[in-house]
mmCIF file of C-alpha atoms and ligand atoms in Angstrom:
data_model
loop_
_atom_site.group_PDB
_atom_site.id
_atom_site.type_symbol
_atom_site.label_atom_id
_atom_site.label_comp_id
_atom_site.label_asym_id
_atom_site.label_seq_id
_atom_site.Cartn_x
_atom_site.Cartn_y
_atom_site.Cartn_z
ATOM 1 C CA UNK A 241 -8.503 -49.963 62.299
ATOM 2 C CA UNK A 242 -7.274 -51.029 65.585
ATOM 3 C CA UNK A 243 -6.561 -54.787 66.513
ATOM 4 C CA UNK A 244 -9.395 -56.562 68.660
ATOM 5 C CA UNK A 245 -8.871 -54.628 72.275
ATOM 6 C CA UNK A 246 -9.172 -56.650 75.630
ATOM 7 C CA UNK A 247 -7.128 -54.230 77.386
ATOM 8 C CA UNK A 248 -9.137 -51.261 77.029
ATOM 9 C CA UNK A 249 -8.761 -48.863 74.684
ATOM 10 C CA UNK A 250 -6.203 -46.487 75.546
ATOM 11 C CA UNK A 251 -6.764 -42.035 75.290
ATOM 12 C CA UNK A 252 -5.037 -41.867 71.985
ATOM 13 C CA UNK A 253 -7.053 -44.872 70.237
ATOM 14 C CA UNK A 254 -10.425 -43.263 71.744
ATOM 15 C CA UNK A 255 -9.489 -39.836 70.585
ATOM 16 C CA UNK A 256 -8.722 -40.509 66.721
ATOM 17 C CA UNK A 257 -12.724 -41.864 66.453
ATOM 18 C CA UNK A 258 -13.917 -38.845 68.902
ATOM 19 C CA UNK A 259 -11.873 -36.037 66.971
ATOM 20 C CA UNK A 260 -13.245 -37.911 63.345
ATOM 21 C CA UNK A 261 -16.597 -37.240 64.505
ATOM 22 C CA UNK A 262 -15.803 -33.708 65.780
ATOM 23 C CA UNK A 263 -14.654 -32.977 62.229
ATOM 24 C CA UNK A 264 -18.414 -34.326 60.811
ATOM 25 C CA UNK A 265 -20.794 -32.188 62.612
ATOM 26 C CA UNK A 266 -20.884 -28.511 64.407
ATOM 27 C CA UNK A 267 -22.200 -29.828 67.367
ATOM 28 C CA UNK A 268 -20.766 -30.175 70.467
ATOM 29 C CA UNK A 269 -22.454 -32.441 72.644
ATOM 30 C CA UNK A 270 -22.784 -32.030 76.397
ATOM 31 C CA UNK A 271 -25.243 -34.850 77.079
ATOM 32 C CA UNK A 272 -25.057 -38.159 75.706
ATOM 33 C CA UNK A 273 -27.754 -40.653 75.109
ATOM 34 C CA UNK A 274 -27.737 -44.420 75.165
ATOM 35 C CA UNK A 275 -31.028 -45.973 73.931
ATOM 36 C CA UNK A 276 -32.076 -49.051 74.940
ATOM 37 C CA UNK A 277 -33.607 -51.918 72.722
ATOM 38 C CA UNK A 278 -37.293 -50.927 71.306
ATOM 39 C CA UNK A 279 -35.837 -47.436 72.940
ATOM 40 C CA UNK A 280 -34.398 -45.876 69.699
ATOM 41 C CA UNK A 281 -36.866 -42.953 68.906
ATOM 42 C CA UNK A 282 -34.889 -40.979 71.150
ATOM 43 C CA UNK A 283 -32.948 -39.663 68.763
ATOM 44 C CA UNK A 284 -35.594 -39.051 66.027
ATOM 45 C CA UNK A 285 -36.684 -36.157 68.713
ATOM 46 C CA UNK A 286 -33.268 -34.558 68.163
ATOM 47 C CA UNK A 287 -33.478 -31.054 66.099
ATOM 48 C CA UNK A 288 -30.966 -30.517 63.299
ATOM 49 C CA UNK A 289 -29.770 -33.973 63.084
ATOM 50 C CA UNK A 290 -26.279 -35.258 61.596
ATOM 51 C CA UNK A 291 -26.530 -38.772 61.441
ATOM 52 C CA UNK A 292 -23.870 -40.953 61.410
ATOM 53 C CA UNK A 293 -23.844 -44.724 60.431
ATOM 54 C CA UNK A 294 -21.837 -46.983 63.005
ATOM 55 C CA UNK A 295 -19.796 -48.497 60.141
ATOM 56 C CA UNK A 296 -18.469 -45.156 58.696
ATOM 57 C CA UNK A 297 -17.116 -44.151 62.110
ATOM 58 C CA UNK A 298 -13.112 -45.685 62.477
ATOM 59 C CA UNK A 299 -12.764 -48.103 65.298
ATOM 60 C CA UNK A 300 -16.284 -48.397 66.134
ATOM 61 C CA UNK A 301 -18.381 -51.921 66.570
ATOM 62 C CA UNK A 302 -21.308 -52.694 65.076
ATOM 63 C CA UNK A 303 -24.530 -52.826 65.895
ATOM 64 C CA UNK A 304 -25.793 -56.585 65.526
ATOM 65 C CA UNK A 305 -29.223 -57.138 67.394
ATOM 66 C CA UNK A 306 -32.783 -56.451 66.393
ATOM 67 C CA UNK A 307 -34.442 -52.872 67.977
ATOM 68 C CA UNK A 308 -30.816 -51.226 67.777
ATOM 69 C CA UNK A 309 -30.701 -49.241 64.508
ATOM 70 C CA UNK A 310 -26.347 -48.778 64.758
ATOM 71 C CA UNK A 311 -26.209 -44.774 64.332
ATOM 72 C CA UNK A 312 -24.903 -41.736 65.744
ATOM 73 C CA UNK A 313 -26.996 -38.873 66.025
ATOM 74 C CA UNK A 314 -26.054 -35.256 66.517
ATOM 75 C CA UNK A 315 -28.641 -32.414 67.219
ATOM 76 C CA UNK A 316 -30.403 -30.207 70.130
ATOM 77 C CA UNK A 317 -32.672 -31.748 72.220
ATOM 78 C CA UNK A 318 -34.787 -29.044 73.871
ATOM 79 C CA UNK A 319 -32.102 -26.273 72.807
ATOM 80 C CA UNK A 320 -29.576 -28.751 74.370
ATOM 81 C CA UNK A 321 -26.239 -30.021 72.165
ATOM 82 C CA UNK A 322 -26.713 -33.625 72.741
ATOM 83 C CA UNK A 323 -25.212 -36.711 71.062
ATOM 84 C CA UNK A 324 -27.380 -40.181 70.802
ATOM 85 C CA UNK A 325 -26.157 -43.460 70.356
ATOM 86 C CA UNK A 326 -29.510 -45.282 68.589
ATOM 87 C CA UNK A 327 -28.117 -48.983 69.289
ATOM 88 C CA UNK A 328 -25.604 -50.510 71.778
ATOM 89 C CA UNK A 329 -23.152 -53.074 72.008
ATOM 90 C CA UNK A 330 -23.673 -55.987 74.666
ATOM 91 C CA UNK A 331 -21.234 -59.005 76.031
ATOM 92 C CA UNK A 332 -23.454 -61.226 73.906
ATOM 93 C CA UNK A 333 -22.846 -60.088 70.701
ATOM 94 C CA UNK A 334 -19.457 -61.762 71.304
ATOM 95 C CA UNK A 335 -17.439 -58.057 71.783
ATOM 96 C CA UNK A 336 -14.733 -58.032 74.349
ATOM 97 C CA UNK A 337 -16.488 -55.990 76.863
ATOM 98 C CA UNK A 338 -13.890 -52.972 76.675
ATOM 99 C CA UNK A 339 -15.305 -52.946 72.519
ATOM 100 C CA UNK A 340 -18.879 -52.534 74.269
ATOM 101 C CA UNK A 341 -17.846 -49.247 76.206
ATOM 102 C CA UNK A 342 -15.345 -47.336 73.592
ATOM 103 C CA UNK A 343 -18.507 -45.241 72.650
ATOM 104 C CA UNK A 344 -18.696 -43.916 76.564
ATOM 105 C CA UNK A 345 -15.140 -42.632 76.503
ATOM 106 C CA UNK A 346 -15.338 -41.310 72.936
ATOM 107 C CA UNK A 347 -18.305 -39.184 74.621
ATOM 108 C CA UNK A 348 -15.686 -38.145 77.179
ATOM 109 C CA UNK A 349 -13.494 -36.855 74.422
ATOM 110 C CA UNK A 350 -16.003 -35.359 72.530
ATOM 111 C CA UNK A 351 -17.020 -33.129 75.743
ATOM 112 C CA UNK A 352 -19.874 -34.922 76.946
ATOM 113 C CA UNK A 353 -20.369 -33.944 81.102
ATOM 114 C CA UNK A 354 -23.491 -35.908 81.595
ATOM 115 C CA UNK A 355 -25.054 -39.216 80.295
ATOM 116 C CA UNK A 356 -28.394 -40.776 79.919
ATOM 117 C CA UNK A 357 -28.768 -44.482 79.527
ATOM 118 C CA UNK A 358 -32.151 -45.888 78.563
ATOM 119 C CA UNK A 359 -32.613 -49.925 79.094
ATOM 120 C CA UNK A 360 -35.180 -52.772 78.265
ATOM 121 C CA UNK A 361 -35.734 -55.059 81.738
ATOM 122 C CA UNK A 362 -37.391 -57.695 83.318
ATOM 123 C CA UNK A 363 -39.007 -56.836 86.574
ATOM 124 C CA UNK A 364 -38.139 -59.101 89.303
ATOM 125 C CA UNK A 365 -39.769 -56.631 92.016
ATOM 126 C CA UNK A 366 -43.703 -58.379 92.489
ATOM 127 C CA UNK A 367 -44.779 -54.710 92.850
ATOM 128 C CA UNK A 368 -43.596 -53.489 89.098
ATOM 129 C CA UNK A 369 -46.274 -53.695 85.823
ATOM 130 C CA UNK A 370 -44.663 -54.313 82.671
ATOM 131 C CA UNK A 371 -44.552 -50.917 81.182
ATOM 132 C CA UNK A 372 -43.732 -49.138 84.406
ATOM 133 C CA UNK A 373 -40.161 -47.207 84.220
ATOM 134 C CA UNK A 374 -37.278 -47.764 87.146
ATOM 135 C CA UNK A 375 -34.550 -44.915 87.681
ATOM 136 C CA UNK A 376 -31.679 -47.116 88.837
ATOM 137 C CA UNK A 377 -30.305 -46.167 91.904
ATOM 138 C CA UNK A 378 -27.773 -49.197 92.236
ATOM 139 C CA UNK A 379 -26.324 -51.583 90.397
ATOM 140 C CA UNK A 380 -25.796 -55.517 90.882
ATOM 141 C CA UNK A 381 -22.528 -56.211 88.106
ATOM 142 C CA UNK A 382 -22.352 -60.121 88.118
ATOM 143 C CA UNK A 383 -20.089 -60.610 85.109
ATOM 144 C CA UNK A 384 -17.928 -58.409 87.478
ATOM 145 C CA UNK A 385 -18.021 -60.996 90.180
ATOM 146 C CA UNK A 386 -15.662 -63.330 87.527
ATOM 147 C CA UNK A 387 -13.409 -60.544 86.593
ATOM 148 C CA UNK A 388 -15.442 -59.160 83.560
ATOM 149 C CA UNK A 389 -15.206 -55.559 84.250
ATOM 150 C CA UNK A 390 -14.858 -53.235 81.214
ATOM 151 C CA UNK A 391 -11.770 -51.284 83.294
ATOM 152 C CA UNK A 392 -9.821 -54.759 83.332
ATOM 153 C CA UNK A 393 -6.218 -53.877 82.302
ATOM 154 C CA UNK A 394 -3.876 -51.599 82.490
ATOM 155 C CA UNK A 395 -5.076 -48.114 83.632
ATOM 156 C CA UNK A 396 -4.810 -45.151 81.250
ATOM 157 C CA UNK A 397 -4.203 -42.678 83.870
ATOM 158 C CA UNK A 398 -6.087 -40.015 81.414
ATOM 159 C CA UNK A 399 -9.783 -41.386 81.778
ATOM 160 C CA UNK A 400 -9.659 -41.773 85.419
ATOM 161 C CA UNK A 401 -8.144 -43.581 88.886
ATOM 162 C CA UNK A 402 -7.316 -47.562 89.057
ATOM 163 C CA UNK A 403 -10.184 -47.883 91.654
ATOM 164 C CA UNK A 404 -13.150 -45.674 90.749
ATOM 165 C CA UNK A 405 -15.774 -45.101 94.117
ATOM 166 C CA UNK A 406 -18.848 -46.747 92.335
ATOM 167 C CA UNK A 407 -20.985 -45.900 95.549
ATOM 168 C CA UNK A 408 -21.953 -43.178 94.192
ATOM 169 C CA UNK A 409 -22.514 -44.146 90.316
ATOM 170 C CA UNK A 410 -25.849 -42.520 89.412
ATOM 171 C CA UNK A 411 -26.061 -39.210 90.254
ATOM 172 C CA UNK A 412 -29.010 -38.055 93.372
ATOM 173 C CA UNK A 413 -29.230 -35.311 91.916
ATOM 174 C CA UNK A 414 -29.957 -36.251 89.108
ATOM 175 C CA UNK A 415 -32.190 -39.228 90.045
ATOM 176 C CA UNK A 416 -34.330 -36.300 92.168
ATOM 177 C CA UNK A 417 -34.508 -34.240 88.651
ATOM 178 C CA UNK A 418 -36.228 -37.619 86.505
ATOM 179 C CA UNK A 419 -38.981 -37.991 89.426
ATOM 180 C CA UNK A 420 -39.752 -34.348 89.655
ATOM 181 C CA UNK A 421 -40.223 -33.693 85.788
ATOM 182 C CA UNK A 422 -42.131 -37.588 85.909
ATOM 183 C CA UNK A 423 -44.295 -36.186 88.531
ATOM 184 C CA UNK A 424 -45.015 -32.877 86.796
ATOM 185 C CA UNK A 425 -45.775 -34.816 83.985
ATOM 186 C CA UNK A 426 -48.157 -36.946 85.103
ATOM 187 C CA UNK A 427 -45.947 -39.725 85.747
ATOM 188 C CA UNK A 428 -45.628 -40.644 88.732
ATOM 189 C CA UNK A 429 -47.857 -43.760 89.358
ATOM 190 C CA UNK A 430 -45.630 -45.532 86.789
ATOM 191 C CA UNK A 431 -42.504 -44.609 88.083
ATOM 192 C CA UNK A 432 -39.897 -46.791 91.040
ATOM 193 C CA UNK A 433 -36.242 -46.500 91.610
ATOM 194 C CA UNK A 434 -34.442 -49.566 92.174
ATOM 195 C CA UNK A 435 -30.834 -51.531 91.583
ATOM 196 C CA UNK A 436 -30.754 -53.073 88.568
ATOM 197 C CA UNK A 437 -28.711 -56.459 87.892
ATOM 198 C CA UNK A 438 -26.680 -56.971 84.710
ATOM 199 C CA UNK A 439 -26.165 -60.746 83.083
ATOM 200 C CA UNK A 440 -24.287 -61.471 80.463
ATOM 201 C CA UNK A 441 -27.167 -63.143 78.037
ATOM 202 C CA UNK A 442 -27.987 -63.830 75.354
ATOM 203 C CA UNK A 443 -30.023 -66.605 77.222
ATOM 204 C CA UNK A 444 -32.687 -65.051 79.898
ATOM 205 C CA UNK A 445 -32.440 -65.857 83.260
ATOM 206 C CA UNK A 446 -33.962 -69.415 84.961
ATOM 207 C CA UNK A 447 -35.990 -68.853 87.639
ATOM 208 C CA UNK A 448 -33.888 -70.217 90.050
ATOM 209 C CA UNK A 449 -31.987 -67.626 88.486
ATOM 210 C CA UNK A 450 -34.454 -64.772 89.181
ATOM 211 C CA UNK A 451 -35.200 -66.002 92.679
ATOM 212 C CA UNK A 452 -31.211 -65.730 93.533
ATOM 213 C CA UNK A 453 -31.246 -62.107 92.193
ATOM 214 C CA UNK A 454 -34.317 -60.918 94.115
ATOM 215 C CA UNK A 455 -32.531 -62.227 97.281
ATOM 216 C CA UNK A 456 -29.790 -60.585 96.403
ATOM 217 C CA UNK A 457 -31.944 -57.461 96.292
ATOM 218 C CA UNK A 458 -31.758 -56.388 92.089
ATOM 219 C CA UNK A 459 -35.331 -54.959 91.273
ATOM 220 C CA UNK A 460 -34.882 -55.546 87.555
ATOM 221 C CA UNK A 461 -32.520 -57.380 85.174
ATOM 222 C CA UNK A 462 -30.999 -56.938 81.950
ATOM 223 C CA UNK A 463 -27.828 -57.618 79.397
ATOM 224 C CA UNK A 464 -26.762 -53.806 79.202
ATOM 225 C CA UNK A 465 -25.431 -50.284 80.695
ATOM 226 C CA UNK A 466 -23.672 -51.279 84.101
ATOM 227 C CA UNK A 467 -20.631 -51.722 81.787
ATOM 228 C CA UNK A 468 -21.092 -48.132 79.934
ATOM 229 C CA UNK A 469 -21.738 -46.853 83.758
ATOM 230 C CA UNK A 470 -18.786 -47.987 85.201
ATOM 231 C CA UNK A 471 -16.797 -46.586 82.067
ATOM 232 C CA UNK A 472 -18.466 -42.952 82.589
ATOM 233 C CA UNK A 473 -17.969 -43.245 85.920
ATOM 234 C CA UNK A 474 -14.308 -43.564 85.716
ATOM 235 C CA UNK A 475 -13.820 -40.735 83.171
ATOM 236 C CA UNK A 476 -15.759 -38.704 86.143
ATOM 237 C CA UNK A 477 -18.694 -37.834 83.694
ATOM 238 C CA UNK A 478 -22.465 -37.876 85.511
ATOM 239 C CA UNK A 479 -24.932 -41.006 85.172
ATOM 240 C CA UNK A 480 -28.717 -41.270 84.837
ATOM 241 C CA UNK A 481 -30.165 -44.440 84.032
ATOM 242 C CA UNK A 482 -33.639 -45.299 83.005
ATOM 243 C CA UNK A 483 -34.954 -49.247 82.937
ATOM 244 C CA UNK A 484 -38.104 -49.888 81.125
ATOM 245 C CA UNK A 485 -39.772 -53.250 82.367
ATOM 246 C CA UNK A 486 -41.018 -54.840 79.039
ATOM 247 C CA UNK A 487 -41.781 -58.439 80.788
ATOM 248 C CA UNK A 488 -41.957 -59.589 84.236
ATOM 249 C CA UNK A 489 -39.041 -61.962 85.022
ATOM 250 C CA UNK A 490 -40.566 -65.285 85.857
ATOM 251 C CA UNK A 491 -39.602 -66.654 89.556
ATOM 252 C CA UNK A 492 -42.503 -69.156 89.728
ATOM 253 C CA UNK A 493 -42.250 -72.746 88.422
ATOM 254 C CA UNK A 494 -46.347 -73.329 87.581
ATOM 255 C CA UNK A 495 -46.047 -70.094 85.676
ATOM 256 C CA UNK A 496 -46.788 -70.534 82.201
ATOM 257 C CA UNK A 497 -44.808 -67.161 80.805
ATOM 258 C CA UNK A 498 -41.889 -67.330 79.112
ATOM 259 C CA UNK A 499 -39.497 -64.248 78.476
ATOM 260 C CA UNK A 500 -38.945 -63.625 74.896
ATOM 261 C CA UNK A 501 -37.151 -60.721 72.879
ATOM 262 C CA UNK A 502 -40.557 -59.625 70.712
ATOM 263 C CA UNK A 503 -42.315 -58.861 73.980
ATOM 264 C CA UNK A 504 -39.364 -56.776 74.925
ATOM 265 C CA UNK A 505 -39.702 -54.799 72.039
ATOM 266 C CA UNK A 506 -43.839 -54.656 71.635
ATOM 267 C CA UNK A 507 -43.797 -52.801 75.277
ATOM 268 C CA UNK A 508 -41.087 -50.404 74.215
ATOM 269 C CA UNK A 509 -42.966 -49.335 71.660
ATOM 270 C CA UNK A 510 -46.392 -48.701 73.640
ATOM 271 C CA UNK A 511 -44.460 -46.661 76.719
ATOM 272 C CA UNK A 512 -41.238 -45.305 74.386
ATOM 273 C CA UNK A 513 -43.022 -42.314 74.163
ATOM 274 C CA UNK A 514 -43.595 -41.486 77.295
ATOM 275 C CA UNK A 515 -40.426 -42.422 78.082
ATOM 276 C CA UNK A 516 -38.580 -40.255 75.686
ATOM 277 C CA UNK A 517 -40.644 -37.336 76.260
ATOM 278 C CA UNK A 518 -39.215 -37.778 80.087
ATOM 279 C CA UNK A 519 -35.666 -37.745 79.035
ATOM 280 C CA UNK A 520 -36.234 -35.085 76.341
ATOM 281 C CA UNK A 521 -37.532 -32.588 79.353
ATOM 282 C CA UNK A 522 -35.438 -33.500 81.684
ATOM 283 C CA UNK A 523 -32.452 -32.481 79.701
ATOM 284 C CA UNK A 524 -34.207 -29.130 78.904
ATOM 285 C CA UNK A 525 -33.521 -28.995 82.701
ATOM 286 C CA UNK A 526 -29.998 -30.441 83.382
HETATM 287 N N1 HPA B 620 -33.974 -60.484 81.302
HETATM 288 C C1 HPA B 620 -32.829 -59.993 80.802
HETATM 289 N N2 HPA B 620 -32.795 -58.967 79.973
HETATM 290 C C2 HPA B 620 -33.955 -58.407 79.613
HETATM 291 C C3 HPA B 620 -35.176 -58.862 80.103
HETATM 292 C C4 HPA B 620 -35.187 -59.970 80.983
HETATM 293 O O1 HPA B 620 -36.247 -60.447 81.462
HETATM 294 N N3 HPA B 620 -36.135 -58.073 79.563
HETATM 295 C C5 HPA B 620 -35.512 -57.168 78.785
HETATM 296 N N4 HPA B 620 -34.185 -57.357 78.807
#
């Protein structure tokens, strides 16, 4: 085991967990999966599955919140080699936030080219239904703003630049691919693209909270993947990212909602499957 990291893990460090997996399963995984909370069924789509528990792999966290099972699955997804992390690690769980992202470079140097990250989010856009599903086109990091940025510390030259270009984080073309198969599939009335703003939780927002974030111009908010985006990003490996809106964020003070974590999960569960049949046939296509 390595010490606690809160320089970022370096190439070598990454590469004992990523070539310990290699030696588990016959895959080799081109597209990897992050599923969101409530999002987990994912992976139980995957065809000739090696499963791996997060506390058998070296040097991995674990998984500590409720809706995020903590394996590793391996399989074909639509004849696809793809690799599926079913559970991820947030700032609130009390990780430094380089911890959070080792599994995105591990994916680097396990051959991954392209990855999918699934969310749970509260819409902040009036014009979004809970259940509706936002491609992210932007991000909004604001743990960032206060130097909590999962590339903080010294550069390993090997992953990528000192300044990555996040201007162009989530891929167009790849953006253009989710709302063509949505649209084939029926979709399309449920579907937005927006920029998505990251907090680091556990507590939801305030609404004064949600009002400043709207201003700003985030369409939905949530505790998770801008970190594991900026990681990819750096290692130069291709981002999609899917937000499910399982609550609407309150911004109104005679409202009489209240966010809460089992709502969160109830509306994953009623739209997960649409959801994941949209990721499994879009990487059919990728
Ligand atoms: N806020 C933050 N994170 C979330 C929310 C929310 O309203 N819903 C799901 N994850």
């Amino acid at each position: 085991m390595f010490p606690e990291c809160t320089t970022g893990y370096k190439n070598e460090e990454c590469r004992v967990t990523a070539d310990w997996l290699l030696a588990q399963v016959p895959v080799r995984p081109l597209v990897g999966i992050v599923c969101g909370s409530g999002l987990g069924g994912l992976a139980d789509m995957l065809k000739d599955q090696v499963v791996i528990n997060y506390s058998d792999i070296p040097n991995f966290p674990q998984s500590t919140v409720h809706g995020h099972a903590g394996k590793l699955v391996f399989g074909t997804l639509k004849g696809k080699a793809c690799v599926c992390m079913q559970g991820r690690f947030h700032l609130y769980e009390g990780y430094p936030i380089q911890k959070t992202t080792l599994p995105i470079r591990v994916f680097k140097l396990m051959g991954v080219e392209t990855v999918i990250l699934t969310n749970a989010a509260g819409g902040l856009n009036q014009n979004y239904k809970v259940g509706d599903i936002m491609v992210i086109k932007d991000h909004i990091n604001i743990p960032g703003f206060a130097g909590n940025n999962p590339l903080v510390g010294p550069n390993d030259d090997r992953f990528g630049v000192r300044f990555p270009c996040m201007s162009d984080a989530y891929d167009r073309g790849l953006q253009q691919l989710a709302h063509e198969v949505a649209t084939e599939m029926g979709f399309s009335v449920f579907m937005h693209e927006g920029v998505y703003s990251v907090l680091g939780g556990p507590s939801f927002e305030t609404i004064a909270e949600c009002r400043m974030l709207r201003l700003l111009g985030a369409d939905a908010v949530g505790m998770s993947t801008v970190h594991e985006v900026i990681v990819a990003r750096h290692c130069g490996m291709k981002v999609l990212a899917l937000s499910l809106i399982t609550n609407q964020a309150v911004m109104d003070y005679d409202s009489e909602k209240k966010a809460n974590h089992q709502e969160v999960l109830q509306t994953g569960e009623l739209r997960a499957k649409q959801l994941e049949k949209l990721v499994s046939n879009m990487v059919s296509r990728i």
